[in-house]
Tab-separated table of C-alpha atoms in Angstrom:
chain	number	residue	atom	x	y	z
A	188	ILE	CA	-40.760	-35.965	-13.157
A	189	LEU	CA	-38.277	-38.452	-15.130
A	190	ASN	CA	-34.498	-37.696	-14.584
A	191	VAL	CA	-32.106	-39.079	-17.117
A	192	GLU	CA	-28.663	-38.406	-16.072
A	193	GLN	CA	-25.261	-38.714	-17.941
A	194	SER	CA	-21.776	-38.839	-16.858
A	195	PRO	CA	-19.205	-37.541	-17.222
A	196	GLN	CA	-20.461	-34.054	-18.459
A	197	SER	CA	-17.356	-33.878	-20.786
A	198	LEU	CA	-14.474	-35.758	-21.631
A	199	HIS	CA	-11.063	-35.021	-23.474
A	200	VAL	CA	-9.070	-37.981	-24.827
A	201	GLN	CA	-6.277	-38.691	-27.092
A	202	GLU	CA	-6.857	-40.424	-30.628
A	203	GLY	CA	-6.713	-44.196	-30.190
A	204	ASP	CA	-7.945	-44.307	-26.518
A	205	SER	CA	-10.983	-46.076	-25.868
A	206	THR	CA	-13.835	-44.391	-23.794
A	207	ASN	CA	-17.236	-44.847	-22.439
A	208	PHE	CA	-20.156	-42.772	-21.065
A	209	THR	CA	-22.798	-43.727	-18.849
A	210	CYS	CA	-26.504	-43.192	-18.938
A	211	SER	CA	-28.799	-43.396	-15.856
A	212	PHE	CA	-32.720	-43.647	-16.362
A	213	PRO	CA	-35.718	-44.733	-14.092
A	214	SER	CA	-35.918	-48.575	-14.100
A	215	SER	CA	-39.572	-48.483	-14.103
A	216	ASN	CA	-41.947	-48.272	-17.039
A	217	PHE	CA	-39.174	-48.650	-19.544
A	218	TYR	CA	-39.838	-48.816	-23.080
A	219	ALA	CA	-36.854	-47.896	-25.028
A	220	LEU	CA	-33.275	-45.966	-24.552
A	221	HIS	CA	-31.968	-44.017	-27.598
A	222	TRP	CA	-28.502	-42.877	-28.069
A	223	TYR	CA	-27.714	-39.862	-30.323
A	224	ARG	CA	-24.438	-38.293	-31.410
A	225	TRP	CA	-24.870	-34.540	-32.005
A	226	GLU	CA	-21.929	-32.484	-33.697
A	227	THR	CA	-21.919	-28.643	-33.855
A	228	ALA	CA	-24.230	-27.132	-36.420
A	229	LYS	CA	-25.633	-30.706	-37.541
A	230	SER	CA	-28.730	-32.640	-36.706
A	231	PRO	CA	-28.518	-35.240	-34.059
A	232	GLU	CA	-27.678	-38.502	-35.376
A	233	ALA	CA	-29.355	-41.565	-34.148
A	234	LEU	CA	-26.806	-44.200	-33.020
A	235	PHE	CA	-29.062	-46.954	-31.212
A	236	VAL	CA	-32.493	-47.676	-30.135
A	237	MET	CA	-32.319	-50.317	-27.274
A	238	THR	CA	-35.490	-51.916	-25.994
A	239	LEU	CA	-34.537	-55.063	-24.292
A	240	ASN	CA	-32.749	-55.771	-20.794
A	241	GLY	CA	-29.096	-57.014	-21.829
A	242	ASP	CA	-29.258	-55.607	-25.369
A	243	GLU	CA	-25.982	-55.039	-26.818
A	244	LYS	CA	-25.775	-53.028	-30.044
A	245	LYS	CA	-22.638	-52.190	-32.221
A	246	LYS	CA	-22.231	-49.581	-34.947
A	247	GLY	CA	-18.489	-49.719	-36.190
A	248	ARG	CA	-16.323	-48.660	-33.453
A	249	ILE	CA	-19.130	-47.663	-31.184
A	250	SER	CA	-21.196	-50.152	-28.927
A	251	ALA	CA	-23.877	-49.877	-26.289
A	252	THR	CA	-25.376	-52.096	-23.640
A	253	LEU	CA	-28.489	-51.815	-21.654
A	254	ASN	CA	-29.285	-52.790	-18.179
A	255	THR	CA	-33.154	-51.964	-17.765
A	256	LYS	CA	-33.519	-53.643	-14.099
A	257	GLU	CA	-31.048	-51.306	-12.670
A	258	GLY	CA	-31.600	-48.441	-15.149
A	259	TYR	CA	-28.214	-47.656	-16.853
A	260	SER	CA	-26.833	-48.035	-20.348
A	261	TYR	CA	-23.021	-47.666	-21.276
A	262	LEU	CA	-21.820	-46.278	-24.658
A	263	TYR	CA	-18.318	-47.329	-25.874
A	264	ILE	CA	-16.041	-45.883	-28.340
A	265	LYS	CA	-12.919	-47.932	-29.066
A	266	GLY	CA	-9.987	-46.164	-30.481
A	267	SER	CA	-11.420	-42.766	-30.654
A	268	GLN	CA	-10.764	-40.696	-33.668
A	269	PRO	CA	-11.013	-36.906	-33.862
A	270	GLU	CA	-14.398	-37.186	-36.202
A	271	ASP	CA	-15.711	-38.914	-32.714
A	272	SER	CA	-15.683	-35.479	-31.241
A	273	ALA	CA	-19.373	-34.373	-30.440
A	274	THR	CA	-22.178	-34.471	-27.604
A	275	TYR	CA	-23.663	-37.977	-26.910
A	276	LEU	CA	-27.092	-37.961	-25.913
A	277	CYS	CA	-29.179	-40.690	-24.331
A	278	ALA	CA	-33.024	-40.403	-24.357
A	279	PHE	CA	-35.380	-42.620	-22.320
A	280	ARG	CA	-38.831	-43.436	-23.556
A	281	THR	CA	-41.606	-44.348	-21.154
A	282	GLY	CA	-44.888	-45.869	-21.786
A	283	GLY	CA	-48.128	-44.170	-21.734
A	284	GLY	CA	-48.906	-43.530	-25.283
A	285	GLY	CA	-47.495	-41.160	-27.518
A	286	ASN	CA	-44.003	-40.479	-28.691
A	287	LYS	CA	-41.973	-38.534	-25.947
A	288	LEU	CA	-38.157	-38.757	-25.233
A	289	THR	CA	-36.699	-37.498	-22.202
A	290	PHE	CA	-33.291	-36.550	-22.936
A	291	GLY	CA	-30.139	-36.117	-20.608
A	292	THR	CA	-27.828	-33.121	-20.656
A	293	GLY	CA	-25.260	-35.367	-22.913
A	294	THR	CA	-21.632	-36.095	-22.620
A	295	GLN	CA	-19.379	-33.861	-24.433
A	296	LEU	CA	-16.487	-35.863	-26.056
A	297	LYS	CA	-13.236	-34.186	-27.245
A	298	VAL	CA	-10.538	-36.200	-29.116
A	299	GLU	CA	-7.335	-34.611	-29.516
A	300	LEU	CA	-4.494	-35.654	-31.824
B	298	LYS	CA	-34.552	-40.077	-49.066
B	299	ALA	CA	-34.493	-36.455	-48.035
B	300	GLY	CA	-34.128	-35.909	-44.379
B	301	VAL	CA	-36.191	-34.069	-41.979
B	302	THR	CA	-36.436	-30.170	-42.968
B	303	GLN	CA	-37.025	-27.152	-40.953
B	304	THR	CA	-37.630	-23.450	-41.966
B	305	PRO	CA	-36.552	-21.161	-41.217
B	306	ARG	CA	-33.066	-21.971	-39.999
B	307	TYR	CA	-32.565	-18.607	-38.169
B	308	LEU	CA	-35.011	-15.983	-36.646
B	309	ILE	CA	-34.903	-12.779	-35.178
B	310	LYS	CA	-38.095	-11.468	-33.271
B	311	THR	CA	-38.819	-9.024	-30.495
B	312	ARG	CA	-40.759	-9.674	-27.218
B	313	GLY	CA	-44.700	-9.707	-27.756
B	314	GLN	CA	-44.437	-10.994	-31.335
B	315	GLN	CA	-45.300	-14.232	-32.318
B	316	VAL	CA	-43.573	-16.658	-34.552
B	317	THR	CA	-44.220	-19.922	-36.602
B	318	LEU	CA	-41.790	-22.529	-37.367
B	319	SER	CA	-42.089	-25.380	-40.032
B	320	CYS	CA	-41.063	-29.052	-40.248
B	321	SER	CA	-41.286	-31.215	-42.920
B	322	PRO	CA	-40.881	-35.004	-41.828
B	323	ILE	CA	-39.213	-37.799	-43.768
B	324	SER	CA	-41.521	-38.917	-46.415
B	325	GLY	CA	-43.835	-41.675	-45.124
B	326	HIS	CA	-43.549	-40.642	-41.513
B	327	ARG	CA	-46.535	-39.560	-39.629
B	328	SER	CA	-45.234	-38.792	-36.060
B	329	VAL	CA	-43.549	-35.364	-35.777
B	330	SER	CA	-42.224	-34.420	-32.345
B	331	TRP	CA	-40.821	-31.011	-31.153
B	332	TYR	CA	-37.960	-30.264	-28.753
B	333	GLN	CA	-36.546	-27.180	-27.366
B	334	GLN	CA	-32.988	-26.620	-26.224
B	335	THR	CA	-31.737	-23.536	-24.241
B	336	PRO	CA	-28.177	-23.101	-22.915
B	337	GLY	CA	-27.541	-25.359	-20.405
B	338	GLN	CA	-30.495	-27.344	-20.772
B	339	GLY	CA	-31.193	-30.717	-22.495
B	340	LEU	CA	-33.542	-31.222	-25.297
B	341	GLN	CA	-37.116	-30.548	-23.614
B	342	PHE	CA	-40.116	-32.137	-25.155
B	343	LEU	CA	-42.725	-29.842	-26.585
B	344	PHE	CA	-45.418	-32.080	-28.313
B	345	GLU	CA	-45.934	-34.775	-30.663
B	346	TYR	CA	-48.250	-35.074	-33.463
B	347	PHE	CA	-49.517	-38.038	-35.179
B	348	SER	CA	-52.255	-38.235	-38.145
B	349	GLU	CA	-53.010	-34.402	-37.410
B	350	THR	CA	-53.720	-34.882	-33.690
B	351	GLN	CA	-51.596	-33.838	-30.856
B	352	ARG	CA	-50.916	-37.186	-28.997
B	353	ASN	CA	-48.574	-36.064	-26.212
B	354	LYS	CA	-47.658	-32.698	-24.727
B	355	GLY	CA	-44.766	-31.403	-22.564
B	356	ASN	CA	-44.898	-28.995	-19.614
B	357	PHE	CA	-44.703	-25.583	-21.600
B	358	PRO	CA	-47.315	-22.742	-21.507
B	359	GLY	CA	-50.006	-22.529	-23.679
B	360	ARG	CA	-48.295	-19.864	-25.842
B	361	PHE	CA	-46.617	-22.903	-27.262
B	362	SER	CA	-48.933	-24.556	-29.645
B	363	GLY	CA	-48.549	-26.636	-32.702
B	364	ARG	CA	-50.491	-28.562	-35.789
B	365	GLN	CA	-50.114	-30.947	-38.291
B	366	PHE	CA	-51.359	-30.986	-41.648
B	367	SER	CA	-52.840	-33.870	-43.789
B	368	ASN	CA	-49.183	-34.493	-45.535
B	369	SER	CA	-47.605	-34.828	-41.839
B	370	ARG	CA	-46.004	-31.681	-42.071
B	371	SER	CA	-45.987	-29.794	-38.858
B	372	GLU	CA	-45.700	-26.328	-37.597
B	373	MET	CA	-45.369	-24.900	-34.113
B	374	ASN	CA	-46.255	-21.429	-33.134
B	375	VAL	CA	-45.012	-19.497	-30.088
B	376	SER	CA	-47.374	-16.565	-29.060
B	377	THR	CA	-46.524	-13.240	-27.064
B	378	LEU	CA	-42.468	-13.981	-27.277
B	379	GLU	CA	-40.445	-13.982	-24.065
B	380	LEU	CA	-36.721	-13.527	-23.852
B	381	GLY	CA	-36.568	-16.955	-22.504
B	382	ASP	CA	-37.943	-18.425	-25.586
B	383	SER	CA	-34.726	-17.885	-27.280
B	384	ALA	CA	-33.635	-21.507	-28.007
B	385	LEU	CA	-32.924	-23.923	-30.700
B	386	TYR	CA	-35.876	-25.625	-31.786
B	387	LEU	CA	-35.877	-29.167	-33.445
B	388	CYS	CA	-38.093	-31.365	-34.760
B	389	ALA	CA	-37.893	-35.177	-35.104
B	390	SER	CA	-39.923	-37.631	-37.369
B	391	SER	CA	-40.707	-41.212	-37.037
B	392	VAL	CA	-43.033	-43.762	-39.107
B	393	SER	CA	-45.672	-44.050	-36.322
B	394	GLY	CA	-43.722	-43.092	-32.978
B	395	ALA	CA	-43.699	-46.596	-31.933
B	396	SER	CA	-41.190	-47.254	-28.936
B	397	GLN	CA	-38.643	-49.006	-31.073
B	398	GLU	CA	-38.439	-46.648	-33.802
B	399	THR	CA	-35.651	-44.190	-34.577
B	400	GLN	CA	-36.751	-40.569	-34.362
B	401	TYR	CA	-34.866	-38.582	-37.036
B	402	PHE	CA	-34.151	-34.853	-36.178
B	403	GLY	CA	-33.992	-32.126	-38.500
B	404	PRO	CA	-31.392	-29.286	-38.147
B	405	GLY	CA	-33.282	-26.909	-36.105
B	406	THR	CA	-34.549	-23.401	-36.032
B	407	ARG	CA	-32.460	-21.175	-33.882
B	408	LEU	CA	-34.789	-18.420	-32.591
B	409	LEU	CA	-33.432	-15.170	-30.863
B	410	VAL	CA	-35.983	-12.948	-28.863
B	411	LEU	CA	-34.740	-9.381	-28.417
């Protein structure tokens, strides 16, 4: 059974703070690591798909890094804004055919004014 | 380009009934996956369809089934509903399901079983 863990479970920060979350996943049979942002009552929004060890991706104030050898990924948000408030999910894709993502339970971020 | 659409958005059923949910993928996408989210649980993979064939299946009982049509639209069916089937059901589509592809999610169908 694959286990994807995210920490912390929830986070409250002030506007302008920078923050980061962790996603831990099995280091064997790695194919890809996905990050999503999920706002209440909306569809999960894809942020990054990362496939190579050492990958770094950036989208505006959000960036992510990947370490497949030790099985973790970090998501960073620089200068948090209230609109960044959402649940951030990571999902692990292993080999074996087919398209199956194993999700963590997410980090719930609340950015306060 | 239109996003992934799911119908209906909300549904109330009673125990023992069956339900069918529909998912229309982004135009040109042939891989459709289904996920279930229950309170306190992460998204759990149900199954994936590609070119009208089930390519992968999660650990759910046989009451959960699905199919995909030639236009890539997909339906999932839950028979003999149980209270524990109350959940948000999400579908996601991608071009072919390759590992480096982004999966795009729909807004979900929220099912309540009474």
